[in-house]
mmCIF file of C-alpha atoms in Angstrom:
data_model
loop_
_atom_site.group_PDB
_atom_site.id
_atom_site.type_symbol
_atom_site.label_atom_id
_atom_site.label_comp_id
_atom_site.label_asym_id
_atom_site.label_seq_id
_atom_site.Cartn_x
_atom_site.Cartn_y
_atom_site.Cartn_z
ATOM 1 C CA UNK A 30 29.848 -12.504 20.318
ATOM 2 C CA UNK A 31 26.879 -11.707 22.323
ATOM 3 C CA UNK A 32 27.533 -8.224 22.737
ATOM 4 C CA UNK A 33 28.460 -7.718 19.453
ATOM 5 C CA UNK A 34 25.040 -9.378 18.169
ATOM 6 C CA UNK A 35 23.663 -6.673 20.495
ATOM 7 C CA UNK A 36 25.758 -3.616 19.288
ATOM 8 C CA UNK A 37 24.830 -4.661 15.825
ATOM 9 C CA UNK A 38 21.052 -4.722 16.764
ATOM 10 C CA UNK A 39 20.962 -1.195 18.286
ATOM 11 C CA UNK A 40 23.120 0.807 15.863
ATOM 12 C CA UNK A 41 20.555 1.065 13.327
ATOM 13 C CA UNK A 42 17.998 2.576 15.739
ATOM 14 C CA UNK A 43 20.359 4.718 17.356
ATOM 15 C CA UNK A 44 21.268 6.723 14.075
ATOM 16 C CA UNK A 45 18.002 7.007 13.328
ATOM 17 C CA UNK A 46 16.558 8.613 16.635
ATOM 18 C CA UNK A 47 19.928 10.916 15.637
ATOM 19 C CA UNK A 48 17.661 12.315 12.739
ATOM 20 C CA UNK A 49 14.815 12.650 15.274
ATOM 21 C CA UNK A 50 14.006 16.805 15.173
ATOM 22 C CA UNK A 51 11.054 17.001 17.518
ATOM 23 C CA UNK A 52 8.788 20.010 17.088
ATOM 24 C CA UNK A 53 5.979 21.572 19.313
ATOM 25 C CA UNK A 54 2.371 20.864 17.875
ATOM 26 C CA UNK A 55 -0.139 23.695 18.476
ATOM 27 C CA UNK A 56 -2.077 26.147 17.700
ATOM 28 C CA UNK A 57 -1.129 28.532 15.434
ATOM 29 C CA UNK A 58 0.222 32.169 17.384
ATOM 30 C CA UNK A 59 -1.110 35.120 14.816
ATOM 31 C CA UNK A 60 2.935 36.283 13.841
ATOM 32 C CA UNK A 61 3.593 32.409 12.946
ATOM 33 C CA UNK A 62 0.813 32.834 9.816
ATOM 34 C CA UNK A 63 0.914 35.102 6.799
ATOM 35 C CA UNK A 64 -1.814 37.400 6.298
ATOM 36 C CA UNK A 65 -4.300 35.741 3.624
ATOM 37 C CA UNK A 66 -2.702 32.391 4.240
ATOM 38 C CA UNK A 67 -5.210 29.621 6.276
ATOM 39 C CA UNK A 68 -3.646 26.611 8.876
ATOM 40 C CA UNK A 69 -5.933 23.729 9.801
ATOM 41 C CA UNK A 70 -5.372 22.691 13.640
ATOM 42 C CA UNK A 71 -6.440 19.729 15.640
ATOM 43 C CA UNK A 72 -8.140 20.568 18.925
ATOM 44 C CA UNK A 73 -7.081 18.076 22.365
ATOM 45 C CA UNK A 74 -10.565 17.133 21.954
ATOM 46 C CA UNK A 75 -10.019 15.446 18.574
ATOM 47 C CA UNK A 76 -6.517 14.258 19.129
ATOM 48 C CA UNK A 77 -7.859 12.622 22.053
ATOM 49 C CA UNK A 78 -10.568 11.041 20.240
ATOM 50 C CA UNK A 79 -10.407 6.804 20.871
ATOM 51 C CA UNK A 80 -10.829 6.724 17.226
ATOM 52 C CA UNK A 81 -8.478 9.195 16.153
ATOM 53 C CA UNK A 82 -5.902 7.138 18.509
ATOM 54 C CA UNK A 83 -7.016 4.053 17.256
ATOM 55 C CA UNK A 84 -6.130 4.739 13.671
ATOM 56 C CA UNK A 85 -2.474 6.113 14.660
ATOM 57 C CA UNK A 86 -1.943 2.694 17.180
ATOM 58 C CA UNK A 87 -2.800 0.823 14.079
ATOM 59 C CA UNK A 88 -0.764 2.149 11.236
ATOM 60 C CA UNK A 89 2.153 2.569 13.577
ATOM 61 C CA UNK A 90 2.269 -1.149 14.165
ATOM 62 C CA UNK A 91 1.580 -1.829 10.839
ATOM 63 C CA UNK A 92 5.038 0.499 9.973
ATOM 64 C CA UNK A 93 7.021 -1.130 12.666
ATOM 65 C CA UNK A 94 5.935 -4.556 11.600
ATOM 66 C CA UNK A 95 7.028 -3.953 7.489
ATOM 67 C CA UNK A 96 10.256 -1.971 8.934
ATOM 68 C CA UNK A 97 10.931 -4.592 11.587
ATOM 69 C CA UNK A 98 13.898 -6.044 8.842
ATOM 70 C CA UNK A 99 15.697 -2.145 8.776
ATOM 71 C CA UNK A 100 15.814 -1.765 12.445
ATOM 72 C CA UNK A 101 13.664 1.144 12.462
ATOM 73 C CA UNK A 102 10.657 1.725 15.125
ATOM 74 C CA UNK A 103 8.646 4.804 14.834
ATOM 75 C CA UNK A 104 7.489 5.913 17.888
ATOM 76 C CA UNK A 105 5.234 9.415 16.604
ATOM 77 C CA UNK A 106 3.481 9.407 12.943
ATOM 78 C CA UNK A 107 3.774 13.195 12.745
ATOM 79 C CA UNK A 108 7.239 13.308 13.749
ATOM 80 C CA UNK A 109 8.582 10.592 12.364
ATOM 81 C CA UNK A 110 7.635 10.761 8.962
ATOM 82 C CA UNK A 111 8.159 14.327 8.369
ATOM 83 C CA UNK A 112 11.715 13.533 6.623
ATOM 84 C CA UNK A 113 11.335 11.111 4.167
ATOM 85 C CA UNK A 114 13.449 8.701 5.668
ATOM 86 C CA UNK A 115 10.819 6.399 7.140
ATOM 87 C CA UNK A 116 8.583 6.820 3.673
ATOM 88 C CA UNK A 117 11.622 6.006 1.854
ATOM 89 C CA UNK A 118 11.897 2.782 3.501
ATOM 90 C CA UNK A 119 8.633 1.780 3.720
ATOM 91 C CA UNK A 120 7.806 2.608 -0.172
ATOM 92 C CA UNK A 121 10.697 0.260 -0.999
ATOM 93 C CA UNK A 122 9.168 -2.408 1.583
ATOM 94 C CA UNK A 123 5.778 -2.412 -0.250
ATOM 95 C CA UNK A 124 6.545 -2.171 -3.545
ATOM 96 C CA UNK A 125 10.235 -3.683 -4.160
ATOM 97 C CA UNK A 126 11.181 -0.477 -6.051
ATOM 98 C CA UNK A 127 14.639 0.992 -5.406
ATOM 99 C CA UNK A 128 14.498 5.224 -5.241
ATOM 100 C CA UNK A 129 17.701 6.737 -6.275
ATOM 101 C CA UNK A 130 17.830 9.529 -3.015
ATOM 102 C CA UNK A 131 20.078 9.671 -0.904
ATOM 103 C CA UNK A 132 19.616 7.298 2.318
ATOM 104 C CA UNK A 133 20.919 9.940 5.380
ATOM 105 C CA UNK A 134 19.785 13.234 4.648
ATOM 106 C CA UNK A 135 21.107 15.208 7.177
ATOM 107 C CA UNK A 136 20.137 19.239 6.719
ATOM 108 C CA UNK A 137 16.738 20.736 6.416
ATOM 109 C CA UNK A 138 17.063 21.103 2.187
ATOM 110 C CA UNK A 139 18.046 17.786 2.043
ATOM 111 C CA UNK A 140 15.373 16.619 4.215
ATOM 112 C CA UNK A 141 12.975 18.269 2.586
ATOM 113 C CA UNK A 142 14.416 17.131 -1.629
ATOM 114 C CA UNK A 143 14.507 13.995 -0.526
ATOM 115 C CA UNK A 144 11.005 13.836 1.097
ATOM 116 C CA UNK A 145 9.653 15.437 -2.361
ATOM 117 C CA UNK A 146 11.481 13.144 -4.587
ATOM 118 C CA UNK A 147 9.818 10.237 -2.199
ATOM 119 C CA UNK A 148 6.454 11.874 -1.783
ATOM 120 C CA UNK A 149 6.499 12.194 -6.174
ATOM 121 C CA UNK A 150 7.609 8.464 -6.244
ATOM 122 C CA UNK A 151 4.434 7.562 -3.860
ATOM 123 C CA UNK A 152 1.953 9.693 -5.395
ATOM 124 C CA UNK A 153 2.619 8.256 -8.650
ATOM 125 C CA UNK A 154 2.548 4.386 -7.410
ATOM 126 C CA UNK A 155 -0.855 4.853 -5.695
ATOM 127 C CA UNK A 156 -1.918 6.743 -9.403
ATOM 128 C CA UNK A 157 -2.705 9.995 -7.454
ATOM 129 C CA UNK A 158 -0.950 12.429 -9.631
ATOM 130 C CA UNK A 159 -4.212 13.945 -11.148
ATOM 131 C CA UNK A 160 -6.143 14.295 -8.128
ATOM 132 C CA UNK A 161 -6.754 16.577 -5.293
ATOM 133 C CA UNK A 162 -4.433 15.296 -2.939
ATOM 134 C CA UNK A 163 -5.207 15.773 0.617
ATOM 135 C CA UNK A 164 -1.543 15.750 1.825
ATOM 136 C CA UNK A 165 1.994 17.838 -0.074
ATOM 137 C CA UNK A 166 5.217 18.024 0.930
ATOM 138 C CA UNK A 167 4.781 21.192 2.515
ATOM 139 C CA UNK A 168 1.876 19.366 5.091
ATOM 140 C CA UNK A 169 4.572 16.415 5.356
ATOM 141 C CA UNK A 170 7.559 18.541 6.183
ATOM 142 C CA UNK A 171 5.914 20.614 8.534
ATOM 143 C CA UNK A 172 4.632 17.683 10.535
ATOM 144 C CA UNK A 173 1.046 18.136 10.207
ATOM 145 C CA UNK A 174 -0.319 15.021 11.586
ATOM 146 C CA UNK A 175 -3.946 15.031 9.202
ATOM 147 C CA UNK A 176 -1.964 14.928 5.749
ATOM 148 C CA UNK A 177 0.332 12.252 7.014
ATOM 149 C CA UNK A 178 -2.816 10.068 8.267
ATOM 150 C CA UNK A 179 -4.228 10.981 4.905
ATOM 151 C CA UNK A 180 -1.281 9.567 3.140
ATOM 152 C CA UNK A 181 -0.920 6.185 5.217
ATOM 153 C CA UNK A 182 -4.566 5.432 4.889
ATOM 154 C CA UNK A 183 -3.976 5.570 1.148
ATOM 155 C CA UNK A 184 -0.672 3.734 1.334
ATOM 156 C CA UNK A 185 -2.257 0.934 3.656
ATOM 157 C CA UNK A 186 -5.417 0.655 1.346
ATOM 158 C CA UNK A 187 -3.532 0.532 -1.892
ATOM 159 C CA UNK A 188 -0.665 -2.431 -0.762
ATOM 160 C CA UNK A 189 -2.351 -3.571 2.077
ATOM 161 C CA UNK A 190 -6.203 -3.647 1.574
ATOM 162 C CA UNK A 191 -6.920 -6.214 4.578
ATOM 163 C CA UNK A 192 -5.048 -4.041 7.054
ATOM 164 C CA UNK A 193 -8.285 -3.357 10.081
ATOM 165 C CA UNK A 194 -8.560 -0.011 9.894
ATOM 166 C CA UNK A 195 -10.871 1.329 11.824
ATOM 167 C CA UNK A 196 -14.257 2.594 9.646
ATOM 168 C CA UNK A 197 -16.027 5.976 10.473
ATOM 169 C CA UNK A 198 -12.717 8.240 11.926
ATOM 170 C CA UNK A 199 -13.510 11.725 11.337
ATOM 171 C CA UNK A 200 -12.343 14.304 13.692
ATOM 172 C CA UNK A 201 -12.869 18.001 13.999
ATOM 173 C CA UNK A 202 -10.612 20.903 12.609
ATOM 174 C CA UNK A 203 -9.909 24.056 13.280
ATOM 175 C CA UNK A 204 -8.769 26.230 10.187
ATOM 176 C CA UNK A 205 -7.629 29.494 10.989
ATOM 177 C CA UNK A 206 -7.018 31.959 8.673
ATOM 178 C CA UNK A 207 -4.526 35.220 8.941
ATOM 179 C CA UNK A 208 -6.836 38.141 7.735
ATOM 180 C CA UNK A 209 -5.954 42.732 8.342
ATOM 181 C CA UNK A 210 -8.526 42.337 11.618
ATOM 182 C CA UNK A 211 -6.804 39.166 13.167
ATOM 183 C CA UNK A 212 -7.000 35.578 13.380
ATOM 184 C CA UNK A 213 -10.809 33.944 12.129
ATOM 185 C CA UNK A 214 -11.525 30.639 12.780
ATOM 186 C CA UNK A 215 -13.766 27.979 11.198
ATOM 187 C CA UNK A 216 -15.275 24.686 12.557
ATOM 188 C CA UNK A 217 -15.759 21.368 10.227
ATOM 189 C CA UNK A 218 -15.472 17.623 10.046
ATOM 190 C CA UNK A 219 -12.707 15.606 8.377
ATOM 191 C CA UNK A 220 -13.120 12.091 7.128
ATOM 192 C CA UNK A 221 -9.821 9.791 7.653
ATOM 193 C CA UNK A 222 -11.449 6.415 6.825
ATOM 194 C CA UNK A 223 -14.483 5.032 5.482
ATOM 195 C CA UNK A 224 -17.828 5.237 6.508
ATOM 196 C CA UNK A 225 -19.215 1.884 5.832
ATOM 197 C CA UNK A 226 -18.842 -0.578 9.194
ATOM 198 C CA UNK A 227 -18.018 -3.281 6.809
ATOM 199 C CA UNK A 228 -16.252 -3.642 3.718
ATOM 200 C CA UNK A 229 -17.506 -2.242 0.420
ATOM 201 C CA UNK A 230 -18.840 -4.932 -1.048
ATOM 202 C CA UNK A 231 -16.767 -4.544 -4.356
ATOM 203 C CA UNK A 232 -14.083 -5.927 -2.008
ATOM 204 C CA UNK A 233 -15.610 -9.266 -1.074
ATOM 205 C CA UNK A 234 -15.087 -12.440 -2.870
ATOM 206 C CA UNK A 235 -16.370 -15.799 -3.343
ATOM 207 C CA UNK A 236 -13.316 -17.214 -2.158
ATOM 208 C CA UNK A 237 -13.437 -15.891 1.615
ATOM 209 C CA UNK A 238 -16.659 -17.702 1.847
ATOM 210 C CA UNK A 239 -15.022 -20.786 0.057
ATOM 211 C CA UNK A 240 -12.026 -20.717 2.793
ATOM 212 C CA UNK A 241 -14.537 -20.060 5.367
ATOM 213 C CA UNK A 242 -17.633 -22.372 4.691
ATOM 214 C CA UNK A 243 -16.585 -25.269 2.437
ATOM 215 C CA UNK A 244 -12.461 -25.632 2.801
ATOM 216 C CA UNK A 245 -12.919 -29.066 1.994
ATOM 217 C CA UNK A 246 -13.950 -27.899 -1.790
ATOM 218 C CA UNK A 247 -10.441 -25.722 -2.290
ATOM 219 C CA UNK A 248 -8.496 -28.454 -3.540
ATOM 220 C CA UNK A 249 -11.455 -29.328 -6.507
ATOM 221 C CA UNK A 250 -11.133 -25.575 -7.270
ATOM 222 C CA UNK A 251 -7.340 -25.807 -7.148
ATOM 223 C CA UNK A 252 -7.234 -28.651 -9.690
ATOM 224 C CA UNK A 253 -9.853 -27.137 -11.530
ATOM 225 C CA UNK A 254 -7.590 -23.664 -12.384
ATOM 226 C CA UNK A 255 -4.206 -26.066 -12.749
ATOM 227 C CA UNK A 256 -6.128 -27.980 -15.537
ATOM 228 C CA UNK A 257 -7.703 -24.643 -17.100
ATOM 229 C CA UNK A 258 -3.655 -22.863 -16.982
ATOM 230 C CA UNK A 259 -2.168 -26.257 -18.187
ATOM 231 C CA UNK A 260 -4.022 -25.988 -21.481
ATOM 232 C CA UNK A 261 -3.156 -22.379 -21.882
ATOM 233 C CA UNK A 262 0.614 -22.785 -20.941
ATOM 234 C CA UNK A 263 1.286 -26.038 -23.263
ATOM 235 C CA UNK A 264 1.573 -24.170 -26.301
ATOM 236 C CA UNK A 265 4.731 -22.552 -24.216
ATOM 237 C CA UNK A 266 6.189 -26.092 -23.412
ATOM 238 C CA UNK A 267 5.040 -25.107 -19.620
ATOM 239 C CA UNK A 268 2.968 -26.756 -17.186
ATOM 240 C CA UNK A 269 2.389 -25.576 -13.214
ATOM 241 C CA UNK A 270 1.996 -28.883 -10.801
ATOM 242 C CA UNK A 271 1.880 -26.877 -7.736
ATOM 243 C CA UNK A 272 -0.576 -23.803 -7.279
ATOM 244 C CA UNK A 273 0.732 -22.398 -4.290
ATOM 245 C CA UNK A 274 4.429 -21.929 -5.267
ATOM 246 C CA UNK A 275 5.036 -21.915 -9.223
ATOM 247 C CA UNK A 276 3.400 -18.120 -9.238
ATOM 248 C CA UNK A 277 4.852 -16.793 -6.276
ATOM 249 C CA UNK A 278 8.099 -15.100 -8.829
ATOM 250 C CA UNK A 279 5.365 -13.557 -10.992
ATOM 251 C CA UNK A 280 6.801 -15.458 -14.715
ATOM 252 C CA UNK A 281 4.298 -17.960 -15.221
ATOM 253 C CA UNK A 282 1.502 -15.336 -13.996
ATOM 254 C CA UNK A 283 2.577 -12.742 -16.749
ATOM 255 C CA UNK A 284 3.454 -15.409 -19.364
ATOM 256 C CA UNK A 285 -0.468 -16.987 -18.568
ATOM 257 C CA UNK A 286 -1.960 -13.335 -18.947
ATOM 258 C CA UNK A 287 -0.257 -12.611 -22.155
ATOM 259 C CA UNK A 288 -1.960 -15.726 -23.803
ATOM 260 C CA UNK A 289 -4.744 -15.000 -22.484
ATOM 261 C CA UNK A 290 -5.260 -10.670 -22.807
ATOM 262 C CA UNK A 291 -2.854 -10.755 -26.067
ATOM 263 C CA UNK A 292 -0.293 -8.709 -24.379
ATOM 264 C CA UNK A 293 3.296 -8.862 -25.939
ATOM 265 C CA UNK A 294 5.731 -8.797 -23.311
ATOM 266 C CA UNK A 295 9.655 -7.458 -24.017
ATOM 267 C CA UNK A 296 12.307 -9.054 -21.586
ATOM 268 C CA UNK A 297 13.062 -5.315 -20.876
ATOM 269 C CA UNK A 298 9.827 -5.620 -18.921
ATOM 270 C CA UNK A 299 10.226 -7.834 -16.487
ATOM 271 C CA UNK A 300 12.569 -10.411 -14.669
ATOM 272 C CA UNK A 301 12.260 -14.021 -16.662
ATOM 273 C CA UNK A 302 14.719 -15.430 -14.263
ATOM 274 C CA UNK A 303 14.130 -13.685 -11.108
ATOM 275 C CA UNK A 304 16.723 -13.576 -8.243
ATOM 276 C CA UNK A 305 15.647 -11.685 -5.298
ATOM 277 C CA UNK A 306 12.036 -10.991 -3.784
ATOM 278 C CA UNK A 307 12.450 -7.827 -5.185
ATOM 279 C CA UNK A 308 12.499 -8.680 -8.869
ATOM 280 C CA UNK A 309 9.597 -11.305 -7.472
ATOM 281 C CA UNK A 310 7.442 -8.448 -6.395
ATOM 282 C CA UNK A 311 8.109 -6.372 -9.311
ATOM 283 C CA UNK A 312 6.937 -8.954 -11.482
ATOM 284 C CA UNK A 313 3.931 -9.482 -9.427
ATOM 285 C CA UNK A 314 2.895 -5.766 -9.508
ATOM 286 C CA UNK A 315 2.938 -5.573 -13.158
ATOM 287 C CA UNK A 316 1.217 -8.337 -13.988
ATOM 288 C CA UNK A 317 -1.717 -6.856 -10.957
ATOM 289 C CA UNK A 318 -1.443 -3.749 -12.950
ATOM 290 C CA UNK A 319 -2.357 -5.634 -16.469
ATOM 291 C CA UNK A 320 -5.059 -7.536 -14.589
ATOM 292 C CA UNK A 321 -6.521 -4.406 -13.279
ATOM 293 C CA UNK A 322 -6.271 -2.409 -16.579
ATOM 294 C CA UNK A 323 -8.339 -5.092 -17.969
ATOM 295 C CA UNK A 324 -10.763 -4.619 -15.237
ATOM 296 C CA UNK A 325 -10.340 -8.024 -13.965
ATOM 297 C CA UNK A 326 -9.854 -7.914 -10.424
ATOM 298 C CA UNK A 327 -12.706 -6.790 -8.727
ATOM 299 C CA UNK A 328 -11.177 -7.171 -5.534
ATOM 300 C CA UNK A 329 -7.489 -5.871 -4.227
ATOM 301 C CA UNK A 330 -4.779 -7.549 -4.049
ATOM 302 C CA UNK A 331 -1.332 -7.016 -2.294
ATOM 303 C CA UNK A 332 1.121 -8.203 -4.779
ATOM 304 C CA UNK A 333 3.275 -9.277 -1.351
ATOM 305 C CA UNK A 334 0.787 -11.966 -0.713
ATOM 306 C CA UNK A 335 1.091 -13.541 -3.927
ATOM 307 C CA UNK A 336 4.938 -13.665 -3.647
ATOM 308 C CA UNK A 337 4.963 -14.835 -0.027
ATOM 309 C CA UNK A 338 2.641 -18.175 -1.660
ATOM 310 C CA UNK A 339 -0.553 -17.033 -0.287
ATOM 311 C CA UNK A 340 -2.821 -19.609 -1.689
ATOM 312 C CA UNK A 341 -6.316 -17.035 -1.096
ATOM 313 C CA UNK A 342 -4.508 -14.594 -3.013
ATOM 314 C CA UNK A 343 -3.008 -16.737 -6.036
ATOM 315 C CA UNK A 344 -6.501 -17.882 -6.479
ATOM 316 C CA UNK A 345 -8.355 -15.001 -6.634
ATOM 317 C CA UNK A 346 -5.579 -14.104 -9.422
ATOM 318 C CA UNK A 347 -6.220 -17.052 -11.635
ATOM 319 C CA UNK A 348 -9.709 -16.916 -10.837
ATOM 320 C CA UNK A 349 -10.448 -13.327 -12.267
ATOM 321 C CA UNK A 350 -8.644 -15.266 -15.526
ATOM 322 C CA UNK A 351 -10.425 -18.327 -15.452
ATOM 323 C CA UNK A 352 -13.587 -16.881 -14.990
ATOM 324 C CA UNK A 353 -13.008 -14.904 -18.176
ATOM 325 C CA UNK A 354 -11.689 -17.243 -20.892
ATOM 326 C CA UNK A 355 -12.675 -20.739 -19.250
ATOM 327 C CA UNK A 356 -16.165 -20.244 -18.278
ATOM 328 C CA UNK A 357 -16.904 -18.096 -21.795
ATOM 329 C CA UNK A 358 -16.431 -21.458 -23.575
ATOM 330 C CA UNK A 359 -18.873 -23.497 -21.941
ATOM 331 C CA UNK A 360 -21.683 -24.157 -24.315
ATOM 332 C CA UNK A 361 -24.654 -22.900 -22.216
ATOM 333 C CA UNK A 362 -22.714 -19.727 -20.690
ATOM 334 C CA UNK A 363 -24.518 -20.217 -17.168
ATOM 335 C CA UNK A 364 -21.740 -20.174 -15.070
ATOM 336 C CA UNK A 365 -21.591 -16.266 -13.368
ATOM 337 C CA UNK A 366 -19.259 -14.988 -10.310
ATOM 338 C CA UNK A 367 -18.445 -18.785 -7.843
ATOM 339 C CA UNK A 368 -16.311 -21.190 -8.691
ATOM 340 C CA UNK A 369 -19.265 -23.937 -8.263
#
């Protein structure tokens, strides 16, 4: 039994690293690019920037640790997520949506339709359609490690915005450029992550200095959203007793915001009687989405958490709705931003 536990265990891996097509990173030869056609290239010095290293150590171990369930490790960020495959798993891993592409795609064009089909299915969940993206599927295919670091910062700050990446990484790049009297070359800086050393402050909430400083005052708050969702949910015939878990499948959450926002619903839309994490999460997201199209989460929020019962999370949730409707019926109005 053992050794079948471990045959089991290694297969996955072992197909995988089958798909593996390693490919030489360097500097552009003058035959290799088109005449009128520029390449951006990273010098040693700025691969070998602490930084620069840093930010690959940390989004690799953030992949492996989401794709620790498939059996998959990635070992290189430029060469392993040149195909698709890896995106295609992690995409579903994040946001619970199911991509109809192929799983194994075993030849170049199929490499490359299925990394396009993935890349269109990313670009549209992070809402990037319209703008100047700094990464394409030519960039992805061809391994070229800036675009995919580009891409994974954007991933990791749309589903997970807590993720420590490190602030300030920009590195220098070459771009070369093919022109009738040979090769030109042009220095300039390229900005992976943020500047600021700490968080924007658009990102900060009351409640991590309510967790932090008064812990003792989370249950009052608690009891004091349960009470303010009870009255909105009896007209339904529902009621929530427990905080932590009755939101976690995303029904009550969606069923709260349509009282609330006046949105009408259709069972089309979502799962009523969800089965699987999946149909959890895909509640969860569109309910996020409503929130945020009525600009009431000023701070992001991985719809994961909330289906995994993360109490922070579910709070900050309720709160944005609470904060809204509850506190605008108060006869004086004072109450602003802290759940006091």
């Amino acid at each position: 039994m053992a050794a079948k536990a471990g045959k089991a265990e290694m297969e996955p891996e072992s197909l995988y690293n089958l798909l593996r097509l390693p490919k030489a990173v360097g500097r552009p030869a003058e035959e290799e690019l088109p005449q009128g056609e520029k390449k951006k290239y990273l010098p040693p010095t700025s691969r070998g920037d602490p930084k620069f290293e840093e930010l690959q150590k940390v989004l690799m171990e953030w992949i492996n640790a989401k794709l620790l369930p498939e059996h998959i490790v990635v070992r290189s960020l430029e060469e392993d997520i040149f195909d698709g495959l890896i995106l295609h798993h992690l995409f579903q891993m994040l946001t619970g949506l199911r991509l109809d592409v192929e799983e194994m795609a075993l030849t170049v064009p199929n490499q490359r339709r299925k990394l396009e089909a993935v890349l269109e299915a990313v670009n549209r969940s992070l809402q990037a359609e319209d703008q100047p993206l700094k990464w394409s599927v030519d960039a992805i295919f061809n391994k070229d490690l800036l675009a995919t670091l580009h891409l994974l910062v954007a991933l990791a700050k749309r589903f997970e915005p807590d993720l420590p990446l490190p602030t300030n990484v920009q590195v220098e790049v070459i771009t070369m450029e093919s022109t009738k009297s040979g090769l030109k070359s042009e220095k300039a800086m390229e900005q992976l992550t943020e500047c600021s050393t700490d968080k924007d402050p658009a990102t900060k909430d009351v409640f991590d200095e309510l967790f932090k400083l008064a812990p003792e005052k989370v249950n009052a708050v608690k009891e004091a959203i349960v009470n303010f969702v009870n009255q909105k949910l009896d007209r339904l015939g529902l009621s929530v007793q427990n905080l932590d878990t009755q939101f976690a499948d995303g029904v009550l959450l969606l069923l709260l915001i349509g009282q609330l926002e006046g949105f009408f619903l259709h069972l089309k839309e979502f799962y009523l009687t969800p089965t699987s994490s999946a149909e959890m999460l895909h509640n969860v997201t569109l309910a996020l989405e409503l929130l945020k199209d009525e600009g009431l989460l000023s701070y992001p929020i991985n719809p994961e958490d909330i289906v995994n019962k993360d109490t922070k999370s579910t709070l900050r949730v309720l709160y944005s709705l609470f904060r809204k409707h509850k506190l605008k019926e108060t006869a004086d109005g004072t109450p602003h931003g802290s759940p006091n």
